[in-house]
Tab-separated table of C-alpha atoms in Angstrom:
chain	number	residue	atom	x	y	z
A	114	UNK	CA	26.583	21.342	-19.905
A	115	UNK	CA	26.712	23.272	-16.357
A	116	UNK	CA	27.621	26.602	-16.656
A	117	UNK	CA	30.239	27.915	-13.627
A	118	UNK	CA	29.664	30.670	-11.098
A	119	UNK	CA	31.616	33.321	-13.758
A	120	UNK	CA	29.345	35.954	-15.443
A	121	UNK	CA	29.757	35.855	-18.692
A	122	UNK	CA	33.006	33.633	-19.275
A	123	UNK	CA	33.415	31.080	-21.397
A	124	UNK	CA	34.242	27.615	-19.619
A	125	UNK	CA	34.108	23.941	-21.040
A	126	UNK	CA	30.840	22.562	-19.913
A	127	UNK	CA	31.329	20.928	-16.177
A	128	UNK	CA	30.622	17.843	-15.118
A	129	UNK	CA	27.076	17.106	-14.194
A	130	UNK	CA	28.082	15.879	-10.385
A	131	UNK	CA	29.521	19.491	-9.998
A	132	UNK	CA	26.997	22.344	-10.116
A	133	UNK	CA	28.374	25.542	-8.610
A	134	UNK	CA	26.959	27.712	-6.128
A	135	UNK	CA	26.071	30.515	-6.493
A	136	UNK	CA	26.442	33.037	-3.692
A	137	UNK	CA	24.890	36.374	-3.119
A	138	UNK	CA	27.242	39.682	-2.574
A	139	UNK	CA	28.026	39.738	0.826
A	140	UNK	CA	25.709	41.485	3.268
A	141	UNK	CA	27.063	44.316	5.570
A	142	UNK	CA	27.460	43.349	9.467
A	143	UNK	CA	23.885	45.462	9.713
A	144	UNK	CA	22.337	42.926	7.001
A	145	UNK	CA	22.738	39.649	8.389
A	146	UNK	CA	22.221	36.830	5.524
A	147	UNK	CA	19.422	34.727	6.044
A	148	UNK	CA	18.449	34.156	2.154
A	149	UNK	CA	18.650	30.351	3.458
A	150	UNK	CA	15.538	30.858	5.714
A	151	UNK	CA	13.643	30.225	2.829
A	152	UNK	CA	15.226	26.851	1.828
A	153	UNK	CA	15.337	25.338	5.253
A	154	UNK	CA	19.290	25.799	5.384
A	155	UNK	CA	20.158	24.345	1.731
A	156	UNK	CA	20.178	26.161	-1.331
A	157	UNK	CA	18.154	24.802	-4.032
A	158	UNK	CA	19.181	22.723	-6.797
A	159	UNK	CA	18.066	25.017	-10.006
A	160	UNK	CA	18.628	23.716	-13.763
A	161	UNK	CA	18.904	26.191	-16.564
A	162	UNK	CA	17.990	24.768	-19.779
A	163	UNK	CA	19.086	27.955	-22.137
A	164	UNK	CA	21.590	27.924	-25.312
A	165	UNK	CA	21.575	31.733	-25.496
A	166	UNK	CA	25.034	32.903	-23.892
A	167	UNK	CA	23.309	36.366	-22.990
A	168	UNK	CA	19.838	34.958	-21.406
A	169	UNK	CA	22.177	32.630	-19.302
A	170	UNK	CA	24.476	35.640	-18.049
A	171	UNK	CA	21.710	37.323	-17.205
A	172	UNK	CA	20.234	34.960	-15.095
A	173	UNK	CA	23.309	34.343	-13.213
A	174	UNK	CA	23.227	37.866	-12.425
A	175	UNK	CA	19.626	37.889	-11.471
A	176	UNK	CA	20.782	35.377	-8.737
A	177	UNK	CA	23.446	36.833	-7.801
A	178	UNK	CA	21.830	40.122	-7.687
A	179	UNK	CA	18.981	38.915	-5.452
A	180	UNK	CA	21.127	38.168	-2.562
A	181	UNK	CA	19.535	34.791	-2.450
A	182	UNK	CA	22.360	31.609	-2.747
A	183	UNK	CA	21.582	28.612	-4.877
A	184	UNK	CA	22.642	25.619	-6.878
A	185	UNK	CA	22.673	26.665	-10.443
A	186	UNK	CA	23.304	24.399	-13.559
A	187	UNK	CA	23.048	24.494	-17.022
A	188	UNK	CA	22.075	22.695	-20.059
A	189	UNK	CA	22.412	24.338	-23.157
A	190	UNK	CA	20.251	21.716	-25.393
A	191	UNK	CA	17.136	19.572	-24.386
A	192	UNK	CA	19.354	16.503	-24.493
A	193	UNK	CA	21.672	18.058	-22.668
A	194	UNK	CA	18.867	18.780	-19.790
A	195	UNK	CA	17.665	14.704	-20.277
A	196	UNK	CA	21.246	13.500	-19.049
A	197	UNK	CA	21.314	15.901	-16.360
A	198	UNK	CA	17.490	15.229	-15.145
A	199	UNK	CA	18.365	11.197	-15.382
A	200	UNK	CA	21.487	12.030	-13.270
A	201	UNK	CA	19.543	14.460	-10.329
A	202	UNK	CA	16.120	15.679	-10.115
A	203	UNK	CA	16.331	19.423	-9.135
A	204	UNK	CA	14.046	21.799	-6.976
A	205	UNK	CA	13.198	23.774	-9.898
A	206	UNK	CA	13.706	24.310	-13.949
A	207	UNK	CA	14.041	27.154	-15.930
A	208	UNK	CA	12.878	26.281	-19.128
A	209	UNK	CA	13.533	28.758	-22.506
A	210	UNK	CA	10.738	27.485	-25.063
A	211	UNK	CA	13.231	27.929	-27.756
A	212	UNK	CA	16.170	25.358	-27.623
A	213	UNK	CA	18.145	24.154	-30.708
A	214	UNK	CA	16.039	20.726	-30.353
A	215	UNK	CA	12.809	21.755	-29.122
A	216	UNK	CA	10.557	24.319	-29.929
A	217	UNK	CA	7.326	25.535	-28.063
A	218	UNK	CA	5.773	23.146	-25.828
A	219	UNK	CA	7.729	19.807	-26.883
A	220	UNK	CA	10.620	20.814	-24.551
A	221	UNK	CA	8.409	21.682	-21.415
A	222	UNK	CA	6.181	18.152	-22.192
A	223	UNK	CA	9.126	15.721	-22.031
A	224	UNK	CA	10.480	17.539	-19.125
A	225	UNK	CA	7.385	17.535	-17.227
A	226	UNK	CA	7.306	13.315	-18.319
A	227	UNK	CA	10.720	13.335	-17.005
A	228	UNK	CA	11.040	14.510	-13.765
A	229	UNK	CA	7.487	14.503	-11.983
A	230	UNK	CA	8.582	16.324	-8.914
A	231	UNK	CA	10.368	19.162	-10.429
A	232	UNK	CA	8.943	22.184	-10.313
A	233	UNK	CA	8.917	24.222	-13.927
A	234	UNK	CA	8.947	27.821	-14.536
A	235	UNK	CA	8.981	28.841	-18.437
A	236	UNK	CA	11.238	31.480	-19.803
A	237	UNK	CA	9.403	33.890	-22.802
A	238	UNK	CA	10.398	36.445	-24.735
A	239	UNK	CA	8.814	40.079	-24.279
A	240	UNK	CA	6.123	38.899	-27.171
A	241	UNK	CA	5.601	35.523	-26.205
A	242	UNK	CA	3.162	36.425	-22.799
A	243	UNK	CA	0.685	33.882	-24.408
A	244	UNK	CA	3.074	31.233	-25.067
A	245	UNK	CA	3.862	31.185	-20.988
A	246	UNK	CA	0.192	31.335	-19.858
A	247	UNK	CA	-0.221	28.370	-22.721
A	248	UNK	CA	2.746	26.715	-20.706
A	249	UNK	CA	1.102	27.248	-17.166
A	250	UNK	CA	-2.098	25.770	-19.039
A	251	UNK	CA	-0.100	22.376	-19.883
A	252	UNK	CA	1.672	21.722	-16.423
A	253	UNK	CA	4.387	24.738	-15.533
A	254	UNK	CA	4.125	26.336	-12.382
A	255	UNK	CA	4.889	30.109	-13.887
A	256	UNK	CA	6.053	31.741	-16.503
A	257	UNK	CA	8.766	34.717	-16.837
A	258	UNK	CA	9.205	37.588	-19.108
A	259	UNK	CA	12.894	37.880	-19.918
A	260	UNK	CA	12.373	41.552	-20.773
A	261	UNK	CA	10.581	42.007	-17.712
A	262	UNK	CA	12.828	40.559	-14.597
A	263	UNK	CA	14.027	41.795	-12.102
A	264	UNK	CA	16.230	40.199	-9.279
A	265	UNK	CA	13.422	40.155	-6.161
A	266	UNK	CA	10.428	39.477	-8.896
A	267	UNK	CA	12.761	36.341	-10.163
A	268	UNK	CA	13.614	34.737	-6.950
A	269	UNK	CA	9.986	34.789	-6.040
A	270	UNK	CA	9.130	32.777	-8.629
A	271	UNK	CA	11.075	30.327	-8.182
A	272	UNK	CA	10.309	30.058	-4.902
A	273	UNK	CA	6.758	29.967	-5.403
A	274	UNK	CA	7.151	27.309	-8.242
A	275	UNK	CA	8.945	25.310	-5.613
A	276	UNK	CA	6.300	25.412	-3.253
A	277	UNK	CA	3.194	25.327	-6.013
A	278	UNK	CA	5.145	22.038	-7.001
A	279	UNK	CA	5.550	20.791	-3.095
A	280	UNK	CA	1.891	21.333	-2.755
A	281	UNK	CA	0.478	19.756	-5.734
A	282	UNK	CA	2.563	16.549	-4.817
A	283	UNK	CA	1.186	16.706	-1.634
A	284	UNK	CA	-2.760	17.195	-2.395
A	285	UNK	CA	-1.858	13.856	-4.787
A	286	UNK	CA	-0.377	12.096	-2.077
A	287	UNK	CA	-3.280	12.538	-0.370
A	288	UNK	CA	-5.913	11.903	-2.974
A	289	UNK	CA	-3.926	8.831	-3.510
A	290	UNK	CA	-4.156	8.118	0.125
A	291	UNK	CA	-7.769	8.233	0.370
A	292	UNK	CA	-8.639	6.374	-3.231
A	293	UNK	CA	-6.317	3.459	-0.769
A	294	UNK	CA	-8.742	3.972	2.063
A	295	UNK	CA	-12.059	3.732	0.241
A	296	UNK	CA	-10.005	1.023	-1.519
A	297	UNK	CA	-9.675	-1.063	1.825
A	298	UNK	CA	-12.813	-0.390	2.694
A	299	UNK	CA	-14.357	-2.028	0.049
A	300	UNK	CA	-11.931	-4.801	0.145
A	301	UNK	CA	-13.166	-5.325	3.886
A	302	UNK	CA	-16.326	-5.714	3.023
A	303	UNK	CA	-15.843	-8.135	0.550
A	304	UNK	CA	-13.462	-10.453	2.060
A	305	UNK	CA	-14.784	-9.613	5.862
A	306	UNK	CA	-18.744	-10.012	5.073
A	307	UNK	CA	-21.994	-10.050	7.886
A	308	UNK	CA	-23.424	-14.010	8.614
A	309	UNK	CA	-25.755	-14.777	6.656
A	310	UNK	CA	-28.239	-16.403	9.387
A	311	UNK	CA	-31.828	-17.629	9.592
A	312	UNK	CA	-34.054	-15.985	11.727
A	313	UNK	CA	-35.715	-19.342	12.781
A	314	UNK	CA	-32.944	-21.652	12.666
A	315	UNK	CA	-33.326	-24.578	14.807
A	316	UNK	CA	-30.238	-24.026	16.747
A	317	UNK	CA	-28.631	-20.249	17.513
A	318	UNK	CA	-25.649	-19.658	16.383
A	319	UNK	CA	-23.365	-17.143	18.032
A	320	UNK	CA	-20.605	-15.672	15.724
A	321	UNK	CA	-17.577	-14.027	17.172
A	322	UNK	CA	-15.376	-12.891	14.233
A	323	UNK	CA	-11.815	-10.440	14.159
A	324	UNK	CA	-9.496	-9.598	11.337
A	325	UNK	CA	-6.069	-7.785	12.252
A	326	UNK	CA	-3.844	-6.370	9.353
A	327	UNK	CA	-0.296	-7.490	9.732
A	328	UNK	CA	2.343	-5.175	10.260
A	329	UNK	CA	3.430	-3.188	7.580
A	330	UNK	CA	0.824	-4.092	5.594
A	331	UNK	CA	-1.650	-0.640	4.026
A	332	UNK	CA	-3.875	-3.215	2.153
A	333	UNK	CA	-5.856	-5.993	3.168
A	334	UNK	CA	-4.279	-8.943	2.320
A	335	UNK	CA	-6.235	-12.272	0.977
A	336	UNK	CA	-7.149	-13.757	4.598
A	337	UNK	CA	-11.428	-14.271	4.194
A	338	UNK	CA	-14.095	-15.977	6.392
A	339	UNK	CA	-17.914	-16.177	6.010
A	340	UNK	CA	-20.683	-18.004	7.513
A	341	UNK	CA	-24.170	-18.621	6.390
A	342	UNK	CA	-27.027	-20.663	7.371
A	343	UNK	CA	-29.054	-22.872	4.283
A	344	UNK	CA	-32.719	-22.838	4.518
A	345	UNK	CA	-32.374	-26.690	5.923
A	346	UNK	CA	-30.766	-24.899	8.942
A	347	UNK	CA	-27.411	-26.342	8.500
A	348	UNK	CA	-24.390	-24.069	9.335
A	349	UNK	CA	-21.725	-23.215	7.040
A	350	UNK	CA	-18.759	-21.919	7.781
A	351	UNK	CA	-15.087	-21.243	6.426
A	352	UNK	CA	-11.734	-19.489	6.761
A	353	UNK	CA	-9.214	-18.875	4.055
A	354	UNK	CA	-5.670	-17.336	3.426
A	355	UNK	CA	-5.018	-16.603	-0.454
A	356	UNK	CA	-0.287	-16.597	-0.306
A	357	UNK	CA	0.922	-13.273	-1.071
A	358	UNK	CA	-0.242	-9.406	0.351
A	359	UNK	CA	-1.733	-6.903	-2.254
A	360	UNK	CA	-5.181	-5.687	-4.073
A	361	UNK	CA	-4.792	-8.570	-6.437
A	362	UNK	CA	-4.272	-11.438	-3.520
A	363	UNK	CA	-7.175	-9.311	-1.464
A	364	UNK	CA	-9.366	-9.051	-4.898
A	365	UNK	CA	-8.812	-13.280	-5.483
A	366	UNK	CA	-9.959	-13.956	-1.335
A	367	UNK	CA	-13.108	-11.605	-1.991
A	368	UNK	CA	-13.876	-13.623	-5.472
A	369	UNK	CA	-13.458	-17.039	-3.223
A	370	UNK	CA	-15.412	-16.255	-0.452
A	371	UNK	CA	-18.246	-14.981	-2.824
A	372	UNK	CA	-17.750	-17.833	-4.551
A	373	UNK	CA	-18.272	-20.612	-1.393
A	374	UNK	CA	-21.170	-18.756	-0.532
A	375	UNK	CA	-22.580	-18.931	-4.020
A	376	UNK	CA	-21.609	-22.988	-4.167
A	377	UNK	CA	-22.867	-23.392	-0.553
A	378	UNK	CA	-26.433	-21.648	-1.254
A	379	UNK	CA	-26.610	-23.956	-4.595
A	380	UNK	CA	-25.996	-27.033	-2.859
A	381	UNK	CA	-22.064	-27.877	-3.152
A	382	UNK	CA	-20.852	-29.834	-0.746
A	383	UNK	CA	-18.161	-31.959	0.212
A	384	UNK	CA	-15.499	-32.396	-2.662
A	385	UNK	CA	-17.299	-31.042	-5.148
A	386	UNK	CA	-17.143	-27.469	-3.040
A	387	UNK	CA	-13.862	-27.292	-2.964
A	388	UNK	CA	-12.692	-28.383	-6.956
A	389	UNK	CA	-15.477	-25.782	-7.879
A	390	UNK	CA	-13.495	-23.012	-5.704
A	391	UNK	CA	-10.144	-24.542	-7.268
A	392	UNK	CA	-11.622	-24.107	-10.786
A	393	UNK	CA	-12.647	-20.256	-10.020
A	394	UNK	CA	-8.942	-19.778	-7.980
A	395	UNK	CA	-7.250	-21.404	-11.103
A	396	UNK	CA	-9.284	-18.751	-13.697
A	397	UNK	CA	-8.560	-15.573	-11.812
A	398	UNK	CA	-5.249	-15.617	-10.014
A	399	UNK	CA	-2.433	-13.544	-11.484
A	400	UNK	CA	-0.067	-16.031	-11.643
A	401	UNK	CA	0.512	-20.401	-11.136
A	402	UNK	CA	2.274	-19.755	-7.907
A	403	UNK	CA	-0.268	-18.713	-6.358
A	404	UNK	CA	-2.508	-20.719	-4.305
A	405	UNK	CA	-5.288	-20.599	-1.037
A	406	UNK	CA	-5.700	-22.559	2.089
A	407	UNK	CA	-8.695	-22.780	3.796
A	408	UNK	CA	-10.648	-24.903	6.136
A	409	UNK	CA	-14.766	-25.337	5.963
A	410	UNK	CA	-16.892	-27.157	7.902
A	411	UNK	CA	-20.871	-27.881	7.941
A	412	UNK	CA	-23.378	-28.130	10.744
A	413	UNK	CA	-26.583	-29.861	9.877
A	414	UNK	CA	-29.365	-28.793	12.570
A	415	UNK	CA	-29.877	-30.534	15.480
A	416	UNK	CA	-26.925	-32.588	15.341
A	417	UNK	CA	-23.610	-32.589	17.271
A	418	UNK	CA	-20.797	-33.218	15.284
A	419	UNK	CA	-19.449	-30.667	12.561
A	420	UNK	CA	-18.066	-32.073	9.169
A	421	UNK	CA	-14.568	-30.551	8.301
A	422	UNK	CA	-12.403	-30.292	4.914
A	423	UNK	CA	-9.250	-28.749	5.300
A	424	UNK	CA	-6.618	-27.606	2.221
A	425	UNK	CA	-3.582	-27.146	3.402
A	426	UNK	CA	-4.821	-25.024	6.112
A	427	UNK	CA	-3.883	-25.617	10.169
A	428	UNK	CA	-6.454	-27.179	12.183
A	429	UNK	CA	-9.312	-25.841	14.610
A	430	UNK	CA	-9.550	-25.794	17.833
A	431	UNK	CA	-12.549	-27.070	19.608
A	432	UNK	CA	-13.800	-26.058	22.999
A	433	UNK	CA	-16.029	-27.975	25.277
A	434	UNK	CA	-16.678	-28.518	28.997
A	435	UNK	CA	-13.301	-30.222	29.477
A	436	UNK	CA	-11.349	-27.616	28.227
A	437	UNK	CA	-9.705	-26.970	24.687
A	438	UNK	CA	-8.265	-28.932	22.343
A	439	UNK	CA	-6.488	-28.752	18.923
A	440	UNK	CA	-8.137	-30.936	15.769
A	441	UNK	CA	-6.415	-31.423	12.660
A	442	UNK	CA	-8.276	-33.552	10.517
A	443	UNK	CA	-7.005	-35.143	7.405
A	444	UNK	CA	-6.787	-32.829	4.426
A	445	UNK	CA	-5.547	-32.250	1.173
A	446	UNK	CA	-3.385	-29.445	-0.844
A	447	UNK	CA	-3.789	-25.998	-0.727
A	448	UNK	CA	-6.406	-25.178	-3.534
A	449	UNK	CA	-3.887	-24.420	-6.756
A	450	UNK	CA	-1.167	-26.620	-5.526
A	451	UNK	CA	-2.151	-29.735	-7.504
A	452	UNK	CA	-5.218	-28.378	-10.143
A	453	UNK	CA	-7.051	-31.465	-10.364
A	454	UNK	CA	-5.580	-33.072	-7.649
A	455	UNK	CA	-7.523	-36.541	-8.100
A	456	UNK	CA	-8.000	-37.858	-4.482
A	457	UNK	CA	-9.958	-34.961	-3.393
A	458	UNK	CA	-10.215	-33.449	0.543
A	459	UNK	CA	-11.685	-35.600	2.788
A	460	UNK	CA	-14.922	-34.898	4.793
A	461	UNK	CA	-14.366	-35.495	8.394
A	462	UNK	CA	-16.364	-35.174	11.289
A	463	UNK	CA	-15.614	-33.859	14.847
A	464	UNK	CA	-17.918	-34.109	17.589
A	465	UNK	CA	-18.971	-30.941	19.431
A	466	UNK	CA	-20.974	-30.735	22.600
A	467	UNK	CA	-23.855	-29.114	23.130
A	468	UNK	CA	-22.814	-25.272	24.230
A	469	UNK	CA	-19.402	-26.249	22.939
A	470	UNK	CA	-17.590	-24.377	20.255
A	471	UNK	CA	-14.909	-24.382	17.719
A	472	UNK	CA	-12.628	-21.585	16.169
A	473	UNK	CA	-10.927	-21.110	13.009
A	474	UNK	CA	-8.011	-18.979	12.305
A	475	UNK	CA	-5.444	-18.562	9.595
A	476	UNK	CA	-1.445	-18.807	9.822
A	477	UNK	CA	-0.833	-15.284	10.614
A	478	UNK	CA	-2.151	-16.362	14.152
A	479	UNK	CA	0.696	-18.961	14.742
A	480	UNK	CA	3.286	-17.792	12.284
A	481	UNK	CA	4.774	-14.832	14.868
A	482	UNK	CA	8.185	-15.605	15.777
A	483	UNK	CA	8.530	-15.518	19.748
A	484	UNK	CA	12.368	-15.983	20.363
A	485	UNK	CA	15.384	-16.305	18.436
A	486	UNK	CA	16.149	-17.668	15.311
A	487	UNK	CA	12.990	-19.739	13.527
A	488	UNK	CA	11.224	-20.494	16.578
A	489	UNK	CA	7.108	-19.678	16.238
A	490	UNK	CA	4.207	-19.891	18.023
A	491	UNK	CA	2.461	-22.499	16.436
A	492	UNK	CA	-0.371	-24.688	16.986
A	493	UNK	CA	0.659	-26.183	19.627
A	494	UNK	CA	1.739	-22.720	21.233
A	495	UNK	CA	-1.641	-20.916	20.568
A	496	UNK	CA	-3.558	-24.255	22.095
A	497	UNK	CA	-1.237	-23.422	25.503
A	498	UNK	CA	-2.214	-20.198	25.444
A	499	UNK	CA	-6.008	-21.223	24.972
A	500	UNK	CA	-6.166	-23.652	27.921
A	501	UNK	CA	-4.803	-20.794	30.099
A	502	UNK	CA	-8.144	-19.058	29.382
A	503	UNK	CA	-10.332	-21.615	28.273
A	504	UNK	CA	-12.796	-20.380	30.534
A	505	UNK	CA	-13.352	-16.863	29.019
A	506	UNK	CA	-16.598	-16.153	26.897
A	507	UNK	CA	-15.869	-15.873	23.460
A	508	UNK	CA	-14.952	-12.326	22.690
A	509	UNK	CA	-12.658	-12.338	25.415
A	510	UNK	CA	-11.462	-15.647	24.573
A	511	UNK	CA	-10.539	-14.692	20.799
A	512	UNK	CA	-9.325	-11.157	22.081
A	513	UNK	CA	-7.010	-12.502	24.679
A	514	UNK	CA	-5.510	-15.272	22.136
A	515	UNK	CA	-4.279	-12.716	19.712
A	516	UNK	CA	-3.319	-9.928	21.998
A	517	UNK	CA	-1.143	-12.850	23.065
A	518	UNK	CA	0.287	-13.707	20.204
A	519	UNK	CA	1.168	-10.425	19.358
A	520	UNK	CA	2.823	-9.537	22.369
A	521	UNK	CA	5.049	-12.648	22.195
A	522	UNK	CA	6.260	-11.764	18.651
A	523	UNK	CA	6.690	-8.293	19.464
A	524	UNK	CA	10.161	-7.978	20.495
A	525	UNK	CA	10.590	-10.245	17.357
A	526	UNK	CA	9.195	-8.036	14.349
A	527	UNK	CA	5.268	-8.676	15.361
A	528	UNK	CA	2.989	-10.928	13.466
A	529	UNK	CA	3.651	-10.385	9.785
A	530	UNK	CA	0.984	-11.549	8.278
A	531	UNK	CA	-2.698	-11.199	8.740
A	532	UNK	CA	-4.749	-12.869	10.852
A	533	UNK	CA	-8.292	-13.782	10.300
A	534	UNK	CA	-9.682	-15.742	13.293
A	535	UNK	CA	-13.939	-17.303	13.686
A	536	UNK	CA	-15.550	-18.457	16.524
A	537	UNK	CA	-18.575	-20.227	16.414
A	538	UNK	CA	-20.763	-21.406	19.120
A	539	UNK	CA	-24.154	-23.050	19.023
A	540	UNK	CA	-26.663	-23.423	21.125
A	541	UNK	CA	-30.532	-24.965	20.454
A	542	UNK	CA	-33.808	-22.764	19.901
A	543	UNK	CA	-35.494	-22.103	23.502
């Protein structure tokens, strides 16, 4: 199925691991050799799919001719060319439109379906001119004339078709790049939305919110948060973490958090909020191992005390004259652990001083390990950290906690996973 270096002879097919090289007559001492300029010091791989003896000859000697050294091989059917293609994906294919089990554009089609990054340069006959420019039409990068070639003219074009190929991968690399940016964008503004807040409320809320992609990650993953104010002036808040990284987990967080601030607006509260977001969770995720945390808490007006329901989410911490501390209230499954889970999530309330504050934050914040083996941050870790600065405003506060955390676990792979982290401070009306 690959033809050897020899013009001409007649060889059993070789193996498909060993494709010859061929090499270009050798260059007087005055013509230094530098056909592999063009190929960044390795000759390229080139397939010849051709079952006419002569055409194949010729185009050895067209190589050879050229002074230019390459990889060639040979296929002499269009299954033959399949087995090879599975096997290697070449730099370039020279297709003849007429094989013994192809005809016309069949042959070019399932080798374009086959090997995506190959570029493909047709071979006609001397009446066939409209049969390449058909072939350029359905994907090819040329065409040549086998009439018409010459050694310079037929290097070129493969060259070219090389490069065409190289190019058009790389303008869809980066159309597929930016459809993933305006992709994330849009994700981040579903799961990562503005307060919702009154104008008038009777106490001012101040918001301090940050998201941070883990590491590795190019898509958002299904970390969410959202806060609104209901016309009674009562403060709403929540965090979430959907498991998994991906458009679909980032896709599910966005329908959730939409989803609490639909229920919220309406009226849910308490239980009832969060078996209406484990109904919706259960109906749209891609699969029954996959499940959300989340913690949300409630501020009527004028009071001071905030009532918390937590799903198998970590705690909050709460900051106040005295310093900071860590509260994790009783709570109940991760939404999608237990559909239906009968005892629901119980509604607890935590006291917070007026000009005090509390701060949510997923996993990603304490899940960073910082030393050997399994040993993390965790809560009690990131509530050391936060009585070190407990004194710092808010933005610096939340800044300095996960600048923190990330330089801990940075010798240690950095924090994996998102983080999603909301600060919320209140003080009354003037």
């Amino acid at each position: 199925m690959v033809s050897t270096s020899g013009l001409g002879a007649q060889h059993p097919p070789a193996p498909a691991a060993q494709q010859p090289v061929i090499r270009p007559r050798q260059a007087s001492p005055a013509e230094p050799d530098d056909s592999l300029a063009l190929w960044n010091g390795v000759p390229p791989q080139v397939l010849l799919i051709e079952d006419d003896e002569g055409d194949a000859v010729l185009v050895e000697e067209l190589v050879e001719d050229s002074g230019t050294e390459l990889r060639l091989a040979r296929a002499r059917s269009l299954a033959d060319a399949v087995h090879l293609l599975k096997a290697r994906t070449p730099d370039c294919v020279l297709l003849d439109l007429h094989l013994p089990d192809a005809q016309g554009l069949d042959g070019l089609k399932k080798v374009l379906a086959l090997s995506t990054e190959t570029a493909v340069v047709v071979l006609t006959g001397l009446s066939e001119e409209g049969a390449g420019l058909t072939a350029v039409a359905a994907g090819a990068q040329d065409y040549l004339v086998k009439g018409r070639l010459e050694a310079d003219v037929f290097i070129r074009a493969i060259r070219y078709a090389i490069q065409r190929k190289r190019t058009e991968l790389a303008a869809a690399a980066l159309q597929a790049g930016r459809l993933r940016a305006e992709e994330n964008a849009r994700l981040e503004r579903g799961l990562l939305p503005t307060p919702l807040l009154l104008d008038d409320a009777a106490d001012n809320v101040t918001v301090c919110a940050r998201y941070h992609p883990g590491r590795a990650q190019t898509l958002l993953g299904g970390d969410f948060y959202d806060v609104v104010q209901t016309p009674d002036g009562a403060t709403h808040a929540v965090v979430g973490d959907v498991s998994g990284h991906g458009p679909s987990e980032a896709a599910l967080g966005v329908c959730l958090r939409v989803a609490w601030r639909s229920f919220v607006m309406a009226g849910a509260r308490g239980a009832e909020l969060l078996a209406l977001l484990e109904r919706i969770l259960v109906a749209e995720r891609s699969g029954p191992e996959i499940f959300a945390t989340l913690v949300s808490l409630t501020r009527p007006a004028g009071t001071r005390a905030v009532s918390v329901q937590r799903a198998g989410h970590p705690g909050l911490l709460l900051r106040s004259a005295a310093g900071v501390e860590l509260r994790t209230v009783p709570g109940g499954p991760a939404l999608g652990i237990l559909p239906g889970w009968g005892d629901g999530w119980p509604v607890s309330e935590v006291a917070v001083e007026e000009g005090g504050a509390v701060m949510l934050f997923t996993d990603g914040l304490i899940e960073g390990r910082v030393g050997p083996g399994s040993d993390r941050l965790d809560e009690e870790g990131l509530l050391e950290i936060a009585r070190k600065h407990a004194d710092l405003p808010a933005e610096p506060f939340v800044d300095t906690l996960i600048r923190t955390a990330q330089d801990l676990a940075a010798d240690w792979g950095g924090l994996a996973d998102d983080v999603a982290v909301l600060h919320l401070e209140w003080n009354p009306s003037s």
